[in-house]
Coordinates of C-alpha atoms in Angstrom, one line a residue:
X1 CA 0.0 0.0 0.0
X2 CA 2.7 2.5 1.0
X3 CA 4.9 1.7 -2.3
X4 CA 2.0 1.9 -4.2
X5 CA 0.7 5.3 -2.6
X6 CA 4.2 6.8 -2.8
X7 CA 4.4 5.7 -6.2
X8 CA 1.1 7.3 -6.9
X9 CA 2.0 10.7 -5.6
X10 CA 5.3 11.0 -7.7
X11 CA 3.2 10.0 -10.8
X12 CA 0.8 12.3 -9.7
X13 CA 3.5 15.3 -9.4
X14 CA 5.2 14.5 -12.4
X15 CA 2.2 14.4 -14.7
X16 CA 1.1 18.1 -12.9
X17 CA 4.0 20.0 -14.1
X18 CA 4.7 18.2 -17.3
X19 CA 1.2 19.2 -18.1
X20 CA 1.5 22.4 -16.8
X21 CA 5.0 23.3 -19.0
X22 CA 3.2 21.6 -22.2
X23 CA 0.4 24.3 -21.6
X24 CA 1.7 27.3 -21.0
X25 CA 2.4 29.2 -24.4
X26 CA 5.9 30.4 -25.6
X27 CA 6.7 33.9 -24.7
X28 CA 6.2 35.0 -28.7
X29 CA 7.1 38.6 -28.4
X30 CA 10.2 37.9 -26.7
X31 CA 11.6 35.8 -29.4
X32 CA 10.4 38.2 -31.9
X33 CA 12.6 40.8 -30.3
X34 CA 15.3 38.4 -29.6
X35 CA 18.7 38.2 -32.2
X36 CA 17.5 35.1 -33.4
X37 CA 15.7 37.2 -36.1
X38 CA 19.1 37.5 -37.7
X39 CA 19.9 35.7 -40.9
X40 CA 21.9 32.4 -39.6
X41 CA 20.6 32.6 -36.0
X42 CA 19.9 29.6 -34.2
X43 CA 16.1 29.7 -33.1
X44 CA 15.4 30.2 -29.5
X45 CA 13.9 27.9 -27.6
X46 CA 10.7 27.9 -26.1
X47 CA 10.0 28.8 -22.8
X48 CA 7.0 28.1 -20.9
X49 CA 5.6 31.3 -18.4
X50 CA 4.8 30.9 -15.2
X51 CA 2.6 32.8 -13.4
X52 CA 3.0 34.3 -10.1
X53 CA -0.6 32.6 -9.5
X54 CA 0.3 29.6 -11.3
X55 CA 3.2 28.5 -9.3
X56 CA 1.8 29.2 -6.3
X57 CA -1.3 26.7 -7.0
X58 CA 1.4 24.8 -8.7
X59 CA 4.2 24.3 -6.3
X60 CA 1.4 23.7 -3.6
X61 CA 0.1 20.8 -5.5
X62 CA 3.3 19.3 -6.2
X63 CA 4.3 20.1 -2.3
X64 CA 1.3 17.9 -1.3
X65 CA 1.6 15.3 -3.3
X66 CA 5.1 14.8 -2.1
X67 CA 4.5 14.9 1.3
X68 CA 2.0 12.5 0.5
X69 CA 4.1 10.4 -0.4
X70 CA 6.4 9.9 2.6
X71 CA 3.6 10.5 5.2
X72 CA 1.8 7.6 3.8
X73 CA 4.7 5.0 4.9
X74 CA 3.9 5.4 8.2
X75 CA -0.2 5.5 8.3
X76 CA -2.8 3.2 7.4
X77 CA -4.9 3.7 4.4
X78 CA -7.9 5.1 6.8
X79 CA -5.1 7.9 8.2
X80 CA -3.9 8.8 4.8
X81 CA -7.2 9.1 3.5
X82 CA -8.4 11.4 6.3
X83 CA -5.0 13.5 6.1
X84 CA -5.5 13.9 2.4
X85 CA -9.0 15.7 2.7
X86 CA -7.6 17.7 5.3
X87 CA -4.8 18.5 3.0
X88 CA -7.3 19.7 0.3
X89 CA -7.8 22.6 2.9
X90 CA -4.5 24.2 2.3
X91 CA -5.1 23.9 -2.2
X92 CA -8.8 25.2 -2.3
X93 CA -8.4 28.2 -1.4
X94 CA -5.8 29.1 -4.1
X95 CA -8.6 28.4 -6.4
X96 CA -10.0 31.6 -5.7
X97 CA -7.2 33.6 -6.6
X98 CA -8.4 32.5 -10.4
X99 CA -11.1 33.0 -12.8
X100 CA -14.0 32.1 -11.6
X101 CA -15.4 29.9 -14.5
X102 CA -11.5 29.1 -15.3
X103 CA -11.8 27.4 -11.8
X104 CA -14.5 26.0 -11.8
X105 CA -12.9 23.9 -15.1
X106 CA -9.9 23.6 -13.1
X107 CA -11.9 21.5 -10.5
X108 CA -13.5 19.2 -12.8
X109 CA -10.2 18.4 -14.8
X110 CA -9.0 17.5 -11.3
X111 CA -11.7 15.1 -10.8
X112 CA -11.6 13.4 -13.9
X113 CA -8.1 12.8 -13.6
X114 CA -8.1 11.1 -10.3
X115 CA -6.3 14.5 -8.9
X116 CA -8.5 14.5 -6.0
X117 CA -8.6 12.5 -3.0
X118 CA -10.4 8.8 -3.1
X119 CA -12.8 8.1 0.3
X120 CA -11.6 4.7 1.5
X121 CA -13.9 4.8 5.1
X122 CA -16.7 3.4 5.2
X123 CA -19.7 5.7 5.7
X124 CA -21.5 5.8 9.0
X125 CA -24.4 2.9 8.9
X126 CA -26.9 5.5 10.6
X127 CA -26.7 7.6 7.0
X128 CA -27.5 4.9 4.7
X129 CA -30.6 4.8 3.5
X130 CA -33.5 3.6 0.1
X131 CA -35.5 5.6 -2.0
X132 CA -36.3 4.1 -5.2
X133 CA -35.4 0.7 -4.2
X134 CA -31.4 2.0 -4.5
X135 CA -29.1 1.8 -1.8
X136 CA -27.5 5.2 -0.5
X137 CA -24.3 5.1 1.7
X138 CA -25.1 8.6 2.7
X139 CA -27.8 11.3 1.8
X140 CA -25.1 14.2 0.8
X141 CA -25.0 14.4 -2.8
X142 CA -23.5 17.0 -5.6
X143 CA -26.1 18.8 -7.4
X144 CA -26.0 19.5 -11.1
X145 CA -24.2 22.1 -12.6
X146 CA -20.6 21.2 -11.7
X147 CA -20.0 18.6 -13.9
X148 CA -22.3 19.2 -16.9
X149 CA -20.8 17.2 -19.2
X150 CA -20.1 14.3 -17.4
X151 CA -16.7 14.6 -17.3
X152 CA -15.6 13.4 -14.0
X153 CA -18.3 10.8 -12.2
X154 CA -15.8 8.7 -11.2
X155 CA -13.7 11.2 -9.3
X156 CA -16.3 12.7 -7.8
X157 CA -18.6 9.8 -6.6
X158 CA -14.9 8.5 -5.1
X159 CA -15.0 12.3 -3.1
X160 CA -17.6 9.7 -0.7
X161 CA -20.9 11.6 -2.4
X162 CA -23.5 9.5 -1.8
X163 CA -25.0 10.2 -5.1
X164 CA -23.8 12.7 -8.2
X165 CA -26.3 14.6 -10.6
X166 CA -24.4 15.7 -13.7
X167 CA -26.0 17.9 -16.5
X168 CA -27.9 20.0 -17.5
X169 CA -27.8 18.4 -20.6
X170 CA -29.1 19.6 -23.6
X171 CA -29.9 17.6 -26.5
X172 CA -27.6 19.8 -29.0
X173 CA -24.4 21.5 -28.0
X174 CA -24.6 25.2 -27.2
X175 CA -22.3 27.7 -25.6
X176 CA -24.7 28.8 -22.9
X177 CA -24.2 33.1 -22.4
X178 CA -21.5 34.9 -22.9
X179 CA -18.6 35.3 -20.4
X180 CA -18.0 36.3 -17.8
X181 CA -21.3 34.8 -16.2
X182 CA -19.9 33.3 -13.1
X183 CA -19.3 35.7 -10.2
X184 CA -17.9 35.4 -6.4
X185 CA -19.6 36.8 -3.3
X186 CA -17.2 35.4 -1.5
X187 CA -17.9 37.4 1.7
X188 CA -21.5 36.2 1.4
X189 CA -20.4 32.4 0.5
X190 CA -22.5 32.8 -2.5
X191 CA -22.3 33.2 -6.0
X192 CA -24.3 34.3 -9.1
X193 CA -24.1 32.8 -12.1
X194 CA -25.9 33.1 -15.9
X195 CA -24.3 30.2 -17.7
X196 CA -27.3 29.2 -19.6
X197 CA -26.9 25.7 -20.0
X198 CA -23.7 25.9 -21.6
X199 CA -23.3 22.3 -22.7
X200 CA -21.6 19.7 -24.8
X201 CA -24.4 18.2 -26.1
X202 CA -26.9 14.5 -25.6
X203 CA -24.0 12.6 -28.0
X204 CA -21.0 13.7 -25.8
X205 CA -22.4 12.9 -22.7
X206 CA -23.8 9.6 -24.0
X207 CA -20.4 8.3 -25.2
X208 CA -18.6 9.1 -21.7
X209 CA -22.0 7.6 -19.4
X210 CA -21.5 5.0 -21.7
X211 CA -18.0 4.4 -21.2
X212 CA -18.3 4.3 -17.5
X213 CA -21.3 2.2 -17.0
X214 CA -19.3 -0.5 -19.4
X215 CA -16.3 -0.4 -17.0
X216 CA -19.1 -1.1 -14.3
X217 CA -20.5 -3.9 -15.6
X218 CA -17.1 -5.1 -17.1
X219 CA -16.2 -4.8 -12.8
X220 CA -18.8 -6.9 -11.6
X221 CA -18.3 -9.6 -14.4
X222 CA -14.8 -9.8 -14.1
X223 CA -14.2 -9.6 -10.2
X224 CA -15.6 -11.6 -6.9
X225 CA -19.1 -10.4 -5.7
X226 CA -17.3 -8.8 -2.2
X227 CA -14.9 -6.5 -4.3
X228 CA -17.4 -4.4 -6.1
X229 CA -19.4 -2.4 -4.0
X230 CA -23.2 -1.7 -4.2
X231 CA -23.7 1.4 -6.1
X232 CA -25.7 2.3 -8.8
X233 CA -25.0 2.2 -13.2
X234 CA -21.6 3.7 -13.0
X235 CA -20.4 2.8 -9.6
X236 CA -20.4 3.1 -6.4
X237 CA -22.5 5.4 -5.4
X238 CA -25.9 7.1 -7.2
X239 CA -25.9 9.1 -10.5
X240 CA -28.5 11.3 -11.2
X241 CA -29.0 12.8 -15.1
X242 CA -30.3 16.3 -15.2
X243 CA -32.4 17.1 -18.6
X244 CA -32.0 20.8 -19.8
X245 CA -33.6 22.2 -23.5
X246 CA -31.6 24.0 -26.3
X247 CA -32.2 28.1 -25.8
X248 CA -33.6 28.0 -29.2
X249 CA -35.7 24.8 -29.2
X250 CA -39.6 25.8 -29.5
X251 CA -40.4 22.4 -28.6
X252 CA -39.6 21.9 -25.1
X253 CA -41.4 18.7 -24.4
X254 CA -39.2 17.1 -27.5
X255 CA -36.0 18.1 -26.2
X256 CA -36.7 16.6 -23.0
X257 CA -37.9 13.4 -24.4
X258 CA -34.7 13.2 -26.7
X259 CA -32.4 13.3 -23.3
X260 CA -34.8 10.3 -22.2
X261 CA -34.1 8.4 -25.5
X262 CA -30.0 8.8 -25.4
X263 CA -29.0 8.7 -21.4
X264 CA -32.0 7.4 -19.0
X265 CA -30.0 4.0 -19.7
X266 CA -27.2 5.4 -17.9
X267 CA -28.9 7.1 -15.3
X268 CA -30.0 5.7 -11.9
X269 CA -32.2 8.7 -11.6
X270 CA -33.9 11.1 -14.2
X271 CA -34.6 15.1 -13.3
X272 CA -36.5 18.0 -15.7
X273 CA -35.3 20.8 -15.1
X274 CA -37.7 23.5 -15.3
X275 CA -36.4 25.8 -13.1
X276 CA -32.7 27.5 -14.5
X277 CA -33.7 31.5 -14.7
X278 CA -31.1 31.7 -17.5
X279 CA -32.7 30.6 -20.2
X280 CA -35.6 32.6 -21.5
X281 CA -38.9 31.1 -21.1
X282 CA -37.7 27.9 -18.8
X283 CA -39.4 28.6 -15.8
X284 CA -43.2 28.7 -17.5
X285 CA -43.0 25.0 -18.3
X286 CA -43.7 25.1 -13.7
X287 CA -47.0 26.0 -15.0
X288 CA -49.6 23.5 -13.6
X289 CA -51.0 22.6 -17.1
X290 CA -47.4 23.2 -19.1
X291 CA -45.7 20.9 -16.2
X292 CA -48.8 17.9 -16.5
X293 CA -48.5 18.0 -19.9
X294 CA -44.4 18.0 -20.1
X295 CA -44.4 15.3 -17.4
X296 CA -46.9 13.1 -19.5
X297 CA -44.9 13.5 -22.1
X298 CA -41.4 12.8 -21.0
X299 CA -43.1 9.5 -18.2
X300 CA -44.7 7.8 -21.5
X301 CA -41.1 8.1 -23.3
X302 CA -39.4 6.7 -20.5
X303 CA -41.9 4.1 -20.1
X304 CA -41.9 2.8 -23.5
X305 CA -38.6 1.7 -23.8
X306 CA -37.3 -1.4 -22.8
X307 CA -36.4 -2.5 -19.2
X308 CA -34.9 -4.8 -17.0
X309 CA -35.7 -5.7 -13.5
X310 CA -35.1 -2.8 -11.6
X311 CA -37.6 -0.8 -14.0
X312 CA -36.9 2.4 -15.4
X313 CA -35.7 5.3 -13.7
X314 CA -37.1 7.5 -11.3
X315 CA -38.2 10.7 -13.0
X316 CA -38.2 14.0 -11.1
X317 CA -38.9 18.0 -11.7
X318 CA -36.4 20.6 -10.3
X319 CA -38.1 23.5 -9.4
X320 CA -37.2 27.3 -8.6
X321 CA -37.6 29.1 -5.0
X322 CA -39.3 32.0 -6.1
X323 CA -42.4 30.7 -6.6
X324 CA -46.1 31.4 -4.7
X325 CA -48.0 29.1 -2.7
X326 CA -50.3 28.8 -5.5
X327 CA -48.1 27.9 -7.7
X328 CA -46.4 25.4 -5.3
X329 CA -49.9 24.1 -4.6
X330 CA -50.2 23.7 -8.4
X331 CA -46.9 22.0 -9.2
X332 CA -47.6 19.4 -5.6
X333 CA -50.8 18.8 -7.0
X334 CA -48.9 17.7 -10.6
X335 CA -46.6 15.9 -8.8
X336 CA -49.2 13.5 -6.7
X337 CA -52.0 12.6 -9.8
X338 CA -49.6 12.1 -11.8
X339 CA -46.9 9.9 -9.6
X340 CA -44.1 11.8 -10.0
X341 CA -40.8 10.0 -8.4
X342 CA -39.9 13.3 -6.6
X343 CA -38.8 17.1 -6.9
X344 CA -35.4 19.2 -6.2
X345 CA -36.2 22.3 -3.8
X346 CA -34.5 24.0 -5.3
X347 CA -32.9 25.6 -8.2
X348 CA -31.0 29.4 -7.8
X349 CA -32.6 32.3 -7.7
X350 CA -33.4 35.6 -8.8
X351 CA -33.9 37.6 -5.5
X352 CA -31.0 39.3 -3.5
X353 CA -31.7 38.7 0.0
X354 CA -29.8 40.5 2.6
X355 CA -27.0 40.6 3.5
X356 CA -26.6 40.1 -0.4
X357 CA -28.5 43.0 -1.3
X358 CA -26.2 45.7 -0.1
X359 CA -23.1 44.4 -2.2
X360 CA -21.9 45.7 -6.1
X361 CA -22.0 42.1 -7.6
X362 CA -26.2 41.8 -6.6
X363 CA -26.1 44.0 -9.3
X364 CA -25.4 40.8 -11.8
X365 CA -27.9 38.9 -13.5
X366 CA -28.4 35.4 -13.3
X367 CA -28.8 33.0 -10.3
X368 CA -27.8 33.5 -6.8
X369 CA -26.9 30.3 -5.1
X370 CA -25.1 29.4 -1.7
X371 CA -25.7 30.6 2.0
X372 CA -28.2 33.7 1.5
X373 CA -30.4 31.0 -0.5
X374 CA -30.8 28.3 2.3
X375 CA -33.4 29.7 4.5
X376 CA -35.8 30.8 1.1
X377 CA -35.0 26.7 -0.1
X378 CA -35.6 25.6 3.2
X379 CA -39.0 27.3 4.4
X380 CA -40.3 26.3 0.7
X381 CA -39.0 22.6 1.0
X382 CA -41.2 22.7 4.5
X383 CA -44.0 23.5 2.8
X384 CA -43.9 21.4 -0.7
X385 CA -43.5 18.7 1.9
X386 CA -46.9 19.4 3.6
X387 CA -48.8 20.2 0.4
X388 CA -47.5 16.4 -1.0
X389 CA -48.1 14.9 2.4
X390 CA -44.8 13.2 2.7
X391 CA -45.9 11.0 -0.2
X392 CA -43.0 12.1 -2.6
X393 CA -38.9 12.1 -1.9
X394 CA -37.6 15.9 -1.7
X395 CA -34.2 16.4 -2.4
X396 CA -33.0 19.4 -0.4
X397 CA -30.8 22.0 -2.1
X398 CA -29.6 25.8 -1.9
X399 CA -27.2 26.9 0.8
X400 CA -26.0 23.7 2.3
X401 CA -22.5 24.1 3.7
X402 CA -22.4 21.8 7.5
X403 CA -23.8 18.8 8.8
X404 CA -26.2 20.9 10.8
X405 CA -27.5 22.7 7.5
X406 CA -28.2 19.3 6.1
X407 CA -29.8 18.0 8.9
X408 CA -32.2 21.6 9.0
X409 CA -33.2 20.2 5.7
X410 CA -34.1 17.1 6.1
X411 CA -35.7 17.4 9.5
X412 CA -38.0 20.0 6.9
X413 CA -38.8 16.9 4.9
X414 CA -36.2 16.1 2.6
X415 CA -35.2 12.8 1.9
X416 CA -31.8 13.6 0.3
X417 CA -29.7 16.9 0.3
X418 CA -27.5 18.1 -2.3
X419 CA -24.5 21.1 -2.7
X420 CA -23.4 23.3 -4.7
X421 CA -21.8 26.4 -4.0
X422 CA -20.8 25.3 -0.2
X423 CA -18.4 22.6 -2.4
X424 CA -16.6 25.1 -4.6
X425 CA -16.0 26.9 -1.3
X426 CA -14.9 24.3 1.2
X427 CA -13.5 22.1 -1.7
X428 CA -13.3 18.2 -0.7
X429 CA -12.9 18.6 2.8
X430 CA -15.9 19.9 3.4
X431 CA -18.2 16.5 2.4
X432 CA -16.3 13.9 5.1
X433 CA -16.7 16.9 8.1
X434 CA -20.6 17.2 6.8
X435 CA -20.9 13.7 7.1
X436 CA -19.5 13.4 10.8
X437 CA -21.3 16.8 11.4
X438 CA -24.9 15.6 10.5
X439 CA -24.3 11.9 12.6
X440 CA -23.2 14.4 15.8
X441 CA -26.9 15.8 14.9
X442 CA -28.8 12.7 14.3
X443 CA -27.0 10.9 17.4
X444 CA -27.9 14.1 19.5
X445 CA -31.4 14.3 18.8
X446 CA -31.8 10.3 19.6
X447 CA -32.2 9.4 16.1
X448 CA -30.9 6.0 15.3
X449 CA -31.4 6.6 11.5
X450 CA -31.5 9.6 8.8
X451 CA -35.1 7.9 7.9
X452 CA -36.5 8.5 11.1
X453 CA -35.2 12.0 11.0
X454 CA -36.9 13.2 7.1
X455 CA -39.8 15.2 8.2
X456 CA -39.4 15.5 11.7
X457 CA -40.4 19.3 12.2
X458 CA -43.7 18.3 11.3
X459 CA -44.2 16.1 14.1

């Protein structure tokens, strides 16, 4: 284990800066000015440019990984495992001396290429729970938006999420709105964003679900029953498949139904999202007769394909927090005639709540997401949950950075919780602490389970 970790961490360091030297363009206007311009001169060569930024994050990394590498001679996997989350705490916050979108791309290409720590502890057997007759290690889960394209399930579900949603996915590729459309309140922990469903496309998406949920099945074929873990279509752990439409598309329903078609196979859960406020016209389709008749729609094309055993895949509607009671009544009564698998409370929004409000960046259009959204996402959670009874999962999302925050929500009737913006702040670290955080909660309150817990304010 230690050779094999050491080894790991020098690959790991080596690969870092190669990659970083390959992609760092030649200072061109030096050599321009250089003598090599003169007839006979021998060219100069290249020379990659660091920035001041750059090697910083970059020496960091490489520092880590190192130190990685001789700590873990003397721990046990469990130890290493736990020091290398903790050590995540020291890179994160370098990320937000960059771009934020450039980030954000940085994180995923992290994840995808194993550059992020693997959870080897088990989780807690007070957290596990089923809904939709599949198995959850833990109720904390990533919410769509940070890995659209499906770039990094692997990596991430390995970060010890109990489930992943990736998307949204349209069905034809589109560059979402123009940059910059991602901004920092850092101050707030918040951040607004007006991306648009900037995505690769149904095809692309397809090919790399595809990929992964061969390498699952190629797993459980090819190795004993006790080595692969219970998970869901790509793994260990849940993956969820979040449905967006093209900006141009006038046929809504059809664009939905063609994300059914090409990746419900894939998906251990299907979601519609109706709910971005950055594409024009989206949120409508929460109307109570667009959202029967889009639900229909997309529920008979699931339904007629082909399936094995475990049946098709839960379908669910994300839905926005700026919504009135009659229009929450209106979307719960949807939801129970027409046996809908569950709804996400909820998407971003467009209001600026204090303390919000009183900084420059409100100013920006788009979505606001992170702490300033979780007590608008809970209070509405609370009451979707009393208009459906209890009768339909709720996956809890908007503001969720601690154990104690998760456990708020699902004491307000959520079945599941999901982050966002509390991720791209606290980086990996931050899921194992919300894990131990939320059993400290459950243990305190006497529960012996998070099932017994879903609901409990309305007790």
């Amino acid at each position: 284990m230690a050779g094999r970790a050491a080894t790991w961490s020098a690959k790991w360091a080596r690969e870092l800066l190669l990659k970083r030297v390959s992609s760092n363009p030649p200072l061109h206007g030096a050599i321009r000015n250089c003598s090599s311009s003169a007839p006979g001169a021998s060219s100069t060569p290249k020379v990659p440019h660091f920035s001041k930024k750059g090697r910083i994050l970059t020496g960091a990394t490489i520092g880590l990984a190192i130190a990685g590498g001789a700590y873990v001679s003397t721990a046990d996997e469990a130890t290493f495992c736990g020091w290398l989350f903790s050590a995540t705490k020291v890179v994160n916050p370098l990320f937000a001396l960059l771009d934020a979108e450039f980030a954000h791309k940085l994180a995923v290409t992290a994840a995808a290429r194993g550059w992020v720590p693997r959870e080897k502890r088990p989780d807690p057997q007070i957290l596990g729970l089923e809904v939709w007759g599949r198995k959850f290690s833990n109720p904390i889960g990533l919410a769509a938006g940070f890995d659209k394209n499906a770039e990094a399930t692997e990596g991430l579900l390995g970060l010890g999420f109990g489930f992943v949603e990736v998307g949204s996915v349209t069905p034809v590729p589109q560059e979402g709105n123009p940059k910059p459309r991602i901004f920092r309140l850092r101050e707030d922990g918040a951040i607004i964003n007006r991306c648009g469903f900037n995505s690769e496309g149904i095809v692309v998406v397809a090919k790399r679900l595809g990929a992964q949920h061969g390498k699952r099945m190629l797993a459980e074929t090819s190795s004993p029953s006790d080595e692969v873990k219970p998970g869901g279509k790509s793994g260990p752990g849940i993956l969820g498949v979040n449905l967006g439409k093209n900006k141009t598309s006038e046929d809504a329903a059809a664009d939905y139904v063609q994300g059914v078609h090409n990746l419900s196979q894939y998906a251990d859960y299907l979601v519609i999202n109706v709910s971005s406020p950055n594409t024009a016209g989206l949120r409508m389709l929460q109307g109570r007769k667009q959202l029967k008749d889009l639900v229909k729609k997309v529920q008979a094309a699931r339904d007629e394909m082909q399936w094995g055993d475990d049946g098709p895949p839960p379908l669910l509607v994300k839905i926005a927090p700026d919504l009135s009671r009659g229009e929450l009544e209106d979307i719960a009564a949807v939801a129970l005639a027409l046996k809908l698998d569950g709804l996400i409370i909820s998407n971003t929004t467009l209001s600026r709540p204090e303390p919000v409000s009183n900084s420059p960046v409100a100013t920006e259009t788009g979505g606001l997401s992170g702490k300033p959204l979780f007590n608008l996402s809970t209070n509405m959670l609370r009451e979707m949950y009393t208009l459906t009874r209890g009768k339909i999962p709720l996956i809890g999302c908007g503001g969720v950075s601690s154990g104690e925050d998760a456990y708020k929500k699902i004491r307000a009737g959520a079945t599941l919780v999901q982050l966002y913006t509390g991720f791209a702040y606290g980086g990996p670290a931050l899921i194992p602490q919300i894990k131990e955080e939320l059993v400290s909660c459950l243990e305190r309150d006497g529960f012996k389970s998070i099932q017994e817990a879903i609901g409990a304010d309305h007790r």
